[in-house]
Coordinates of C-alpha atoms in Angstrom, one line a residue:
Chain A
M1 CA -16.1 -34.5 39.1
T2 CA -18.4 -33.8 41.1
T3 CA -21.4 -31.2 42.5
T4 CA -24.3 -31.2 45.0
E5 CA -25.7 -28.9 42.8
K6 CA -27.4 -28.4 39.7
L7 CA -26.6 -25.4 37.8
E8 CA -28.3 -23.8 34.2
V9 CA -25.6 -21.8 32.2
R10 CA -26.8 -19.4 29.0
I11 CA -24.5 -20.6 26.5
K12 CA -24.7 -17.0 24.1
Y13 CA -23.1 -17.3 20.2
C14 CA -21.4 -13.6 18.2
G15 CA -23.2 -13.5 15.1
G16 CA -21.0 -15.9 13.0
C17 CA -20.2 -13.3 10.4
N18 CA -17.1 -14.3 10.1
P19 CA -15.8 -17.0 12.7
Y20 CA -12.1 -17.4 13.0
F21 CA -12.8 -20.8 14.2
K22 CA -15.3 -23.5 14.9
R23 CA -16.6 -21.6 17.9
E24 CA -20.0 -25.0 18.0
N25 CA -16.1 -27.1 19.1
I26 CA -16.5 -25.2 22.1
E27 CA -20.1 -25.3 23.2
E28 CA -19.3 -29.3 22.6
T29 CA -16.4 -29.1 25.3
L30 CA -18.8 -27.8 27.3
R31 CA -21.9 -30.4 27.1
A32 CA -19.4 -33.1 26.9
S33 CA -17.8 -32.2 29.9
Y34 CA -20.5 -31.1 32.4
K35 CA -22.7 -33.3 32.5
F36 CA -24.0 -32.2 35.5
I37 CA -25.0 -28.4 34.0
N38 CA -27.6 -27.9 31.9
F39 CA -26.4 -25.5 29.4
S40 CA -29.4 -23.3 27.8
F41 CA -29.7 -20.8 24.8
E42 CA -32.3 -18.8 27.3
D43 CA -31.9 -18.7 30.3
G44 CA -28.6 -19.7 33.4
V45 CA -26.8 -18.1 36.3
F46 CA -24.8 -16.4 34.1
T47 CA -23.4 -16.3 30.8
V48 CA -20.3 -18.1 28.4
A49 CA -19.9 -16.6 25.5
I50 CA -18.3 -17.9 22.1
N51 CA -16.8 -15.3 20.1
G52 CA -15.8 -16.2 16.5
C53 CA -13.2 -13.7 16.5
T54 CA -11.7 -11.0 19.3
T55 CA -14.2 -8.0 18.0
S56 CA -16.3 -10.0 21.0
C57 CA -19.2 -9.0 19.9
V58 CA -21.2 -10.7 22.4
S59 CA -20.5 -10.2 26.6
G60 CA -20.5 -12.4 29.5
E61 CA -18.5 -13.8 32.6
V62 CA -17.3 -15.8 30.3
V63 CA -16.1 -15.4 27.3
F64 CA -14.3 -17.4 24.6
N65 CA -12.6 -15.4 21.6
S66 CA -10.2 -18.0 20.3
M67 CA -9.9 -21.3 19.0
E68 CA -8.7 -23.2 22.4
S69 CA -7.7 -26.6 23.2
E70 CA -10.2 -28.8 25.2
E71 CA -7.8 -28.7 28.3
R72 CA -7.2 -24.7 27.8
I73 CA -11.6 -24.6 27.8
R74 CA -12.6 -26.3 30.3
K75 CA -9.7 -24.9 32.3
K76 CA -11.5 -21.7 31.9
F77 CA -14.6 -22.7 32.2
E78 CA -13.9 -24.2 35.4
S79 CA -11.3 -21.2 37.2
F80 CA -15.0 -19.2 36.8
L81 CA -17.0 -21.4 38.5
E82 CA -14.9 -23.0 41.1
K83 CA -14.7 -18.9 41.9
H84 CA -18.4 -17.9 42.2
F85 CA -20.1 -21.2 42.6
I86 CA -19.7 -24.4 42.9
K87 CA -16.2 -26.7 44.0
I88 CA -14.9 -28.6 41.9
Chain B
M1 CA 2.2 19.0 25.9
M2 CA 5.1 20.8 24.0
N3 CA 4.3 22.4 21.2
G4 CA 6.3 22.2 17.4
R5 CA 8.5 25.1 18.1
E6 CA 8.9 23.2 21.6
Y7 CA 9.6 20.4 20.4
I8 CA 12.0 22.1 17.9
E9 CA 14.1 23.3 20.2
S10 CA 14.4 19.9 22.7
L11 CA 16.3 18.4 20.0
R12 CA 18.8 21.1 20.1
K13 CA 19.5 19.9 23.6
Y14 CA 20.6 16.6 22.5
R15 CA 23.3 15.4 21.4
P16 CA 22.7 12.4 18.4
V17 CA 25.8 11.1 17.2
V18 CA 24.2 11.5 13.2
Y19 CA 26.1 11.1 10.1
F20 CA 25.0 11.9 6.6
M21 CA 27.1 11.6 2.6
G22 CA 30.4 11.6 5.4
R23 CA 29.8 14.7 7.3
K24 CA 28.6 14.3 10.8
I25 CA 24.9 16.1 11.5
Q26 CA 25.3 19.0 13.9
S27 CA 22.2 19.6 14.8
V28 CA 19.2 18.0 13.7
A29 CA 17.2 20.8 13.7
D30 CA 18.5 23.3 11.7
D31 CA 20.6 20.9 9.1
P32 CA 19.0 21.5 5.7
V33 CA 18.5 17.4 5.1
T34 CA 17.2 16.8 8.3
A35 CA 15.6 19.9 8.8
P36 CA 11.7 18.9 6.8
H37 CA 11.6 16.3 8.8
V38 CA 11.9 17.5 12.2
N39 CA 9.3 20.5 10.4
A40 CA 6.7 17.2 9.4
A41 CA 7.1 15.7 13.7
A42 CA 7.1 19.0 15.3
L43 CA 2.9 19.0 13.5
T44 CA 2.1 16.5 15.8
Y45 CA 3.3 18.2 18.3
E46 CA 1.5 21.9 17.5
L47 CA -2.2 20.5 15.8
A48 CA -2.3 18.8 19.5
H49 CA -3.1 22.7 20.8
D50 CA -5.0 23.7 17.7
P51 CA -9.0 23.2 19.1
R52 CA -9.6 22.1 15.5
Y53 CA -7.9 18.9 15.8
E54 CA -7.2 18.6 19.5
D55 CA -10.1 16.3 19.6
V56 CA -8.2 13.7 17.3
M57 CA -4.9 14.8 19.0
T58 CA -4.6 14.6 22.7
A59 CA -6.4 11.6 25.0
T60 CA -6.3 11.4 28.6
S61 CA -3.7 9.5 30.3
H62 CA -4.9 5.7 32.1
L63 CA -1.6 6.6 33.8
T64 CA -2.1 10.1 35.6
G65 CA -5.0 11.2 34.1
E66 CA -3.9 13.8 32.4
K67 CA -4.7 15.2 29.3
I68 CA -1.9 14.0 26.7
N69 CA -0.8 13.7 23.5
R70 CA -2.3 10.7 21.6
F71 CA 1.3 9.9 20.4
T72 CA 2.0 9.1 23.8
H73 CA -1.4 6.9 24.3
I74 CA -1.9 3.0 25.6
H75 CA -5.3 2.7 23.8
Q76 CA -8.1 2.4 25.8
S77 CA -11.0 1.7 23.8
T78 CA -11.6 1.1 20.0
E79 CA -12.6 5.3 20.2
D80 CA -8.9 4.8 20.8
L81 CA -8.6 2.9 18.1
V82 CA -10.4 4.4 15.3
K83 CA -9.5 8.3 16.8
K84 CA -6.2 7.4 16.5
V85 CA -6.1 6.4 12.6
R86 CA -7.9 9.1 12.3
M87 CA -5.1 11.0 13.7
M88 CA -2.9 9.6 10.9
R89 CA -5.7 11.0 8.3
L90 CA -5.3 14.0 9.5
L91 CA -1.6 14.0 9.4
G92 CA -1.0 12.9 6.4
Q93 CA -3.2 15.6 4.8
K94 CA -1.6 18.7 7.1
T95 CA 2.1 16.5 5.7
G96 CA 2.2 15.3 3.0
S97 CA 4.6 13.0 4.3
C98 CA 5.4 10.9 6.9
F99 CA 5.5 12.6 10.7
Q100 CA 6.9 9.1 12.0
R101 CA 5.6 9.4 15.4
C102 CA 3.3 6.9 14.7
V103 CA 6.3 3.8 15.6
G104 CA 7.4 4.5 18.3
L105 CA 3.8 4.8 19.7
D106 CA 3.1 1.7 18.1
A107 CA 6.0 0.4 20.4
I108 CA 5.3 1.6 23.4
N109 CA 2.1 0.3 23.2
A110 CA 3.0 -3.1 21.9
V111 CA 5.4 -3.5 25.1
Y112 CA 2.9 -2.2 27.4
I113 CA 0.6 -5.7 26.5
T114 CA 3.3 -8.2 25.7
S115 CA 4.9 -7.0 28.8
Y116 CA 1.7 -7.8 30.9
D117 CA 2.0 -11.7 29.5
V118 CA 5.4 -11.8 30.2
D119 CA 5.4 -11.1 33.9
E120 CA 2.5 -13.1 33.7
K121 CA 4.0 -16.4 32.9
Y122 CA 7.5 -15.5 34.7
K123 CA 6.4 -13.2 37.5
T124 CA 9.0 -10.5 36.4
D125 CA 8.1 -6.7 36.6
Y126 CA 8.0 -5.8 33.0
H127 CA 5.2 -4.6 32.4
E128 CA 5.6 -2.1 35.5
R129 CA 8.8 -0.5 34.4
V130 CA 7.0 -0.1 30.9
R131 CA 4.2 2.0 32.5
E132 CA 6.9 4.2 34.6
Y133 CA 8.3 4.4 30.9
V134 CA 5.0 5.5 30.1
K135 CA 5.2 7.7 32.3
Y136 CA 7.9 9.4 31.4
V137 CA 7.1 9.5 28.2
Q138 CA 4.0 10.9 28.5
K139 CA 5.3 14.0 30.9
K140 CA 7.8 14.8 29.2
D141 CA 5.6 14.4 25.5
L142 CA 9.1 12.9 24.2
M143 CA 9.3 12.0 20.2
V144 CA 10.3 7.7 20.2
A145 CA 11.8 6.0 17.5
G146 CA 10.4 2.8 18.1
A147 CA 13.2 0.5 16.4
M148 CA 12.8 -3.1 15.2
T149 CA 14.4 -4.0 11.4
D150 CA 17.8 -5.8 12.2
V151 CA 20.2 -5.9 9.6
K152 CA 19.7 -9.8 9.8
G153 CA 22.5 -10.8 7.8
D154 CA 22.0 -14.2 5.8
R155 CA 18.2 -14.3 6.0
S156 CA 18.5 -18.0 5.5
L157 CA 20.4 -18.2 9.3
R158 CA 18.6 -17.3 12.7
P159 CA 20.4 -14.9 14.7
H160 CA 22.8 -17.4 16.8
E161 CA 23.3 -19.0 13.3
Q162 CA 25.2 -16.0 11.6
A163 CA 28.1 -15.8 11.2
D164 CA 28.9 -12.6 12.1
K165 CA 27.0 -12.4 15.8
D166 CA 26.6 -8.7 16.1
L167 CA 23.6 -9.4 12.7
Y168 CA 20.6 -8.8 15.2
V169 CA 20.8 -6.5 18.2
R170 CA 21.8 -8.5 21.5
V171 CA 22.2 -8.7 25.0
V172 CA 26.3 -9.2 25.0
E173 CA 26.8 -8.1 29.2
K174 CA 24.8 -8.8 31.9
R175 CA 25.3 -6.9 35.1
E176 CA 23.9 -5.9 38.4
D177 CA 22.0 -2.3 37.6
G178 CA 21.8 -3.0 33.6
I179 CA 22.9 -5.0 30.6
V180 CA 25.2 -3.9 27.7
V181 CA 23.7 -4.4 23.9
R182 CA 25.3 -4.4 20.5
G183 CA 24.4 -4.5 17.3
A184 CA 21.8 -2.6 14.9
K185 CA 18.9 -1.6 13.7
A186 CA 17.5 -0.9 10.3
H187 CA 15.3 1.3 8.6
I188 CA 14.1 3.2 12.1
T189 CA 11.8 6.3 11.0
G190 CA 12.7 9.4 12.8
A191 CA 15.8 8.0 14.4
V192 CA 17.9 11.1 14.3
N193 CA 14.6 13.6 15.3
S194 CA 13.1 11.2 18.2
H195 CA 14.4 11.7 22.1
E196 CA 14.2 7.8 22.7
I197 CA 14.8 4.9 21.1
L198 CA 12.7 1.8 22.0
V199 CA 14.5 -1.7 21.1
L200 CA 12.3 -4.6 19.9
P201 CA 13.1 -8.0 19.3
T202 CA 12.4 -8.3 14.8
R203 CA 10.9 -12.0 14.9
A204 CA 11.0 -15.3 16.3
M205 CA 13.5 -16.4 18.0
S206 CA 14.2 -20.5 19.5
E207 CA 16.0 -20.8 22.6
K208 CA 19.0 -20.4 21.6
D209 CA 18.7 -17.0 20.4
K210 CA 17.6 -16.0 23.9
D211 CA 20.7 -13.2 24.1
Y212 CA 18.9 -11.4 20.6
A213 CA 15.1 -11.6 22.6
V214 CA 15.6 -7.9 24.0
A215 CA 13.4 -4.8 24.1
F216 CA 14.7 -1.7 26.1
A217 CA 15.2 2.1 25.4
V218 CA 17.8 4.5 25.6
P219 CA 18.0 7.9 24.7
V220 CA 19.0 9.1 21.1
D221 CA 22.8 10.1 22.2
A222 CA 23.1 7.5 24.9
E223 CA 26.7 7.1 24.7
G224 CA 27.9 4.2 22.5
V225 CA 24.9 4.5 19.9
K226 CA 25.8 6.3 16.6
M227 CA 23.2 7.1 13.4
I228 CA 23.8 6.8 10.1
F229 CA 20.8 9.1 8.5
G230 CA 19.7 7.4 4.8
R231 CA 19.5 8.1 1.2
Q232 CA 16.1 9.3 -0.2
T233 CA 16.1 9.7 -4.7
N234 CA 16.9 13.7 -4.9
D235 CA 17.5 14.5 -1.0
T236 CA 20.0 16.8 -2.0
R237 CA 17.0 19.2 -3.3
R238 CA 17.1 20.3 -0.5
L239 CA 20.1 22.2 0.0
D240 CA 19.4 24.2 -4.1
G241 CA 16.6 25.4 -3.5
E242 CA 12.9 25.0 -3.1
I243 CA 10.2 24.7 -5.4
D244 CA 12.7 21.3 -6.8
C245 CA 11.5 19.4 -3.1
G246 CA 7.9 19.7 -4.5
N247 CA 7.6 18.9 -1.0
A248 CA 10.0 21.5 1.4
K249 CA 8.7 22.0 4.3
Y250 CA 8.3 18.7 5.6
A251 CA 10.4 16.1 3.3
T252 CA 9.6 13.1 1.7
V253 CA 8.4 9.7 3.6
G254 CA 10.2 9.9 8.0
G255 CA 14.4 10.1 6.9
E256 CA 15.3 6.7 7.4
A257 CA 18.1 5.5 9.6
L258 CA 21.4 2.3 10.9
I259 CA 21.1 3.1 13.9
I260 CA 24.3 0.9 15.5
F261 CA 24.8 0.5 19.0
E262 CA 28.2 -0.8 20.1
D263 CA 28.3 -2.2 23.6
V264 CA 25.2 0.7 25.0
F265 CA 25.0 0.5 28.4
V266 CA 21.1 -0.2 29.9
P267 CA 19.7 0.4 33.1
W268 CA 17.2 -2.5 34.7
D269 CA 14.3 0.3 34.9
R270 CA 14.2 0.9 31.1
V271 CA 14.8 -3.1 29.8
F272 CA 11.1 -4.7 29.3
M273 CA 12.6 -7.8 27.4
C274 CA 15.6 -10.7 28.7
G275 CA 15.7 -13.6 27.4
E276 CA 12.0 -14.7 26.8
Y277 CA 12.3 -15.6 23.6
D278 CA 8.8 -17.3 24.1
F279 CA 7.5 -14.0 23.8
S280 CA 9.5 -12.6 21.6
A281 CA 6.6 -13.5 18.3
E282 CA 4.2 -11.9 20.6
L283 CA 5.7 -8.9 20.4
V284 CA 6.6 -8.8 16.7
E285 CA 3.1 -9.3 15.8
I286 CA 0.9 -7.0 17.9
F287 CA 3.8 -4.3 16.9
A288 CA 2.9 -5.1 13.7
T289 CA -0.9 -5.0 14.0
F290 CA -0.3 -1.1 15.4
H291 CA 1.8 -0.3 13.0
R292 CA 0.1 -2.4 9.8
Q293 CA -3.2 -0.6 10.8
N294 CA -2.2 2.9 10.4
Y295 CA -1.6 3.0 7.3
G296 CA -4.9 3.2 5.6
G297 CA -4.8 7.1 7.6
C298 CA -1.3 8.3 7.4
K299 CA -0.7 7.2 3.5
V300 CA -4.2 7.7 2.5
G301 CA -4.1 11.3 4.0
V302 CA -1.0 11.9 1.7
A303 CA -3.2 10.7 -1.5
D304 CA -5.8 13.4 0.0
V305 CA -2.8 15.9 -1.2
L306 CA -1.5 13.9 -4.6
I307 CA -5.4 13.8 -5.5
G308 CA -5.1 17.7 -4.7
A309 CA -2.0 17.9 -6.8
A310 CA -3.3 16.0 -9.8
A311 CA -6.4 17.6 -10.5
S312 CA -5.2 20.7 -9.5
V313 CA -2.3 20.1 -12.3
A314 CA -5.3 19.5 -14.5
E315 CA -6.6 23.0 -13.7
C316 CA -3.6 24.6 -15.2
N317 CA -3.4 22.7 -18.1
G318 CA -6.8 23.2 -19.2
V319 CA -8.4 19.6 -18.9
A320 CA -9.8 19.2 -15.5
E321 CA -13.6 18.8 -17.2
A322 CA -12.0 16.3 -19.1
S323 CA -13.9 13.3 -18.8
H324 CA -11.2 10.4 -18.7
V325 CA -9.5 13.2 -16.0
V326 CA -12.5 13.3 -14.2
D327 CA -12.8 9.6 -14.3
K328 CA -9.0 9.1 -13.3
I329 CA -9.4 11.6 -9.9
T330 CA -12.5 9.7 -9.3
E331 CA -10.7 6.4 -9.4
M332 CA -7.5 7.9 -7.1
I333 CA -10.6 8.4 -4.6
H334 CA -11.7 5.5 -4.4
L335 CA -8.8 3.9 -4.0
A336 CA -7.6 6.0 -1.1
E337 CA -11.4 6.0 0.8
T338 CA -10.7 1.8 0.0
C339 CA -7.7 1.8 2.3
W340 CA -9.5 4.2 4.8
C341 CA -11.8 1.6 5.9
C342 CA -9.2 -0.9 5.6
S343 CA -7.7 0.9 8.4
L344 CA -11.5 2.3 10.1
A345 CA -12.2 -1.3 10.2
C346 CA -9.2 -3.1 12.5
S347 CA -9.9 -0.8 14.4
Y348 CA -13.3 -1.2 15.4
E349 CA -13.2 -4.9 14.9
G350 CA -10.1 -3.7 17.9
F351 CA -10.4 -5.9 21.0
K352 CA -8.8 -6.0 24.7
T353 CA -6.3 -7.5 25.8
P354 CA -5.3 -9.2 29.3
S355 CA -3.4 -6.0 30.0
G356 CA -6.4 -3.2 29.5
A357 CA -4.6 -1.9 26.6
Y358 CA -6.3 -2.4 23.4
M359 CA -5.5 -2.8 20.4
P360 CA -6.4 -3.7 16.5
N361 CA -8.2 -6.8 14.9
Q362 CA -5.0 -8.8 13.1
L363 CA -6.3 -10.4 9.8
L364 CA -8.2 -6.6 8.8
A365 CA -4.9 -4.6 9.6
N366 CA -2.7 -7.5 7.9
V367 CA -5.2 -6.5 4.9
T368 CA -5.1 -2.5 5.2
K369 CA -0.8 -2.7 4.7
L370 CA -1.4 -5.1 1.9
N371 CA -3.1 -3.0 -0.2
I372 CA -0.9 0.4 0.6
T373 CA 1.8 -2.2 -0.7
R374 CA -0.8 -2.5 -4.3
L375 CA -2.9 0.7 -4.2
P376 CA -0.9 3.9 -4.0
Y377 CA 1.7 2.3 -7.3
E378 CA -1.7 2.6 -9.4
W379 CA -2.7 6.1 -7.7
S380 CA 0.7 6.7 -8.4
R381 CA 0.2 6.0 -11.7
L382 CA -2.9 7.9 -12.1
A383 CA -1.9 11.3 -11.0
Q384 CA 1.3 10.2 -13.2
D385 CA -0.8 10.1 -16.2
I386 CA -2.7 12.9 -15.7
A387 CA 0.4 15.6 -15.2
G388 CA 2.2 14.5 -17.7
G389 CA 5.5 13.8 -18.9
I390 CA 6.7 17.0 -18.2
I391 CA 7.0 16.0 -14.1
A392 CA 10.0 13.3 -15.3
T393 CA 11.5 16.8 -17.5
M394 CA 10.7 19.8 -15.8
P395 CA 13.4 22.3 -16.0
S396 CA 15.0 23.3 -12.9
E397 CA 14.6 25.6 -10.3
K398 CA 18.0 27.2 -10.7
D399 CA 17.0 27.9 -14.6
Y400 CA 13.3 29.8 -13.1
A401 CA 16.0 31.8 -11.4
N402 CA 18.6 32.4 -13.8
P403 CA 17.2 36.1 -15.4
E404 CA 18.6 34.5 -18.9
T405 CA 16.0 32.0 -18.7
R406 CA 13.4 32.8 -16.3
K407 CA 11.5 34.5 -19.7
L408 CA 11.5 31.3 -21.3
I409 CA 10.2 29.3 -18.3
E410 CA 7.7 31.9 -17.6
K411 CA 6.0 31.7 -21.4
Y412 CA 6.7 28.0 -22.5
L413 CA 5.3 26.1 -19.7
K414 CA 2.7 28.4 -18.9
G415 CA -0.3 26.8 -18.8
V416 CA -4.0 28.2 -18.6
A417 CA -4.4 32.1 -18.7
N418 CA -5.4 32.9 -15.7
V419 CA -2.7 30.8 -13.2
P420 CA 1.2 32.3 -13.7
T421 CA 3.3 29.3 -14.1
E422 CA 5.2 28.8 -11.4
E423 CA 1.8 27.9 -9.5
R424 CA 2.5 25.3 -12.1
M425 CA 5.3 24.5 -11.7
R426 CA 5.4 24.1 -7.8
L427 CA 2.7 21.5 -9.1
I428 CA 3.9 19.6 -10.7
R429 CA 6.8 19.1 -8.2
L430 CA 4.5 18.0 -6.0
V431 CA 3.3 15.1 -7.9
E432 CA 6.8 14.0 -8.2
N433 CA 7.8 14.2 -5.1
L434 CA 4.9 12.2 -4.1
S435 CA 4.2 9.7 -6.9
I436 CA 8.4 8.8 -8.0
G437 CA 10.0 9.2 -4.6
A438 CA 10.9 7.2 -1.8
E439 CA 6.8 7.4 -0.8
L440 CA 6.4 4.0 -3.0
P441 CA 8.8 1.6 -1.6
E442 CA 7.6 2.8 1.7
S443 CA 4.2 1.6 1.0
M444 CA 5.6 -1.5 -0.3
H445 CA 8.1 -2.0 3.2
G446 CA 6.8 -0.4 6.1
A447 CA 5.7 -1.8 9.1
G448 CA 7.0 -5.3 6.8
S449 CA 7.0 -6.7 3.4
P450 CA 4.1 -8.5 1.6
Q451 CA 4.9 -11.7 2.3
A452 CA 4.9 -10.8 5.9
Q453 CA 1.1 -9.6 5.5
K454 CA 0.3 -12.8 3.3
I455 CA 1.8 -15.3 6.5
M456 CA -0.2 -13.0 9.1
I457 CA -4.0 -13.2 7.0
L458 CA -3.5 -16.9 6.0
R459 CA -2.5 -17.7 10.0
R460 CA -5.7 -15.2 11.3
S461 CA -8.1 -16.8 8.4
N462 CA -10.4 -19.9 8.8
L463 CA -9.7 -21.7 5.6
E464 CA -11.6 -24.9 6.6
M465 CA -14.8 -23.0 7.6
K466 CA -14.0 -21.9 4.1
K467 CA -14.1 -25.2 2.2
E468 CA -16.6 -26.2 4.5
L469 CA -19.0 -23.8 3.3
A470 CA -18.5 -25.0 -0.6
K471 CA -18.9 -28.4 0.3
I472 CA -22.0 -28.1 1.8
I473 CA -22.7 -25.5 -1.2
A474 CA -21.8 -28.1 -4.1
G475 CA -24.0 -31.0 -1.6
I476 CA -21.2 -32.8 -0.6
L477 CA -21.5 -32.2 3.4
P478 CA -24.9 -32.1 4.9
D479 CA -26.8 -28.8 4.7
D480 CA -28.6 -28.6 8.0
N481 CA -29.6 -25.0 7.1
Y482 CA -32.0 -26.2 4.4
R483 CA -33.3 -29.8 5.7
K484 CA -34.8 -28.0 8.1
I485 CA -36.5 -25.3 5.6
R486 CA -37.8 -27.8 2.9
G487 CA -37.1 -31.3 4.7

């Protein structure tokens, strides 16, 4: 996987009142899979919303709200990246 | 949109084949056994025209932009989901019974969502067919009976393993112009007085069950459709008069029927799933979520009537101010409102599906319904406690009508001086109707039996997280938060 530019991507968690799965797994998968991206909780050119349930209290350009395999997490994230920012 | 009278009149144009107690019902709109159920459903039409109720009873179609009855609406927001349960409570209050039309509403929403997902995977065109069908239902303001529960035969066997292959509804023939289906659906609410039947599969299917993974719609009087109307406790009191029924105008529960499909032809434009067995479980789960959402609305509306009846009987008996009676009435209200909270919560916590339609939170919808398998038994027990043993021993309406016994009943069943005896008798019969008859088993098994909800509740909960929480608090796992504040 290669890219020519470095992206700033914001991660935004929902409040985590009663998550149906371990939300942190999504963040960990993203950070481990895309070393060339700077994930931050403050700013970014787009937002990855990590919700603990289908209520989806927070929104973003890429939204997670259920337990996903690492492969599906990557697929969802990359499909947005390729559509709007970089070729992978 | 039709009003109540127009709905009743519309039923007279259909010719469904309906049997009850060994005879054929000629007109469900007019037969004394089915007419009260028709009346309950008619209120779903009538109240949509009443400015006092139209905010919850109507919606704007996302397909046509027109004002429609909410019972034909595809939910477009969590606000729609909340209004749906508000509509349920309202109608429970106005009928004191089941008004039946929610099943079809839930079925069209479930098939709308699932057909989209099926098309995404298989590049089929089911979703477009569903959209066209929903438009038709909205335009004609039809009542749709949702038909899910198969008769199931040997419950330990899958559909294709049954000795008799017809014990789950199945496709027996695929033709160029459509399919032919055979089988039966049980406990179908409002079936005899609907315009349409929307059939859904009843369980998860395997590849060998492919023929049983079928969803379709037919008119109630389609050739080959036969219905046998089910018995209820005290149902033939309807033939004897009014007071003994308790709720003579709107009956009890929905009026359920066994529907038999004897090689019924369904054209392709009315087929919404045909062999996609891997989506059968999704369809069932979504339908169940919608239907379980309702019960903290409709049953609580009926509970409002029962609470009012119990409190009024206490007044008739001169004990309304007794502290234990006040306490029991308060407890009934608390139980009912607890269920109401559940329905609101699962609606407010609803979410948008890929189809664009919204559905309720699945965990909370199942919690709603599981509470309804329990709490109505308690509020009914309290109502019986308050009303007294007379709910099971009171002389009949015919004895009240008999001049020889009427005066005796008037004299000896009198409560407080300022309430007529007949008023007391009517309220006692209403308590009997709402707390003894078919109402309770319907609470138990309607929208699925308790174990079905428990399976979903466990599946939708995060038990691993709860164990981790416990281990952190018990000092078994590290507590990052504690380390941050105390080092």
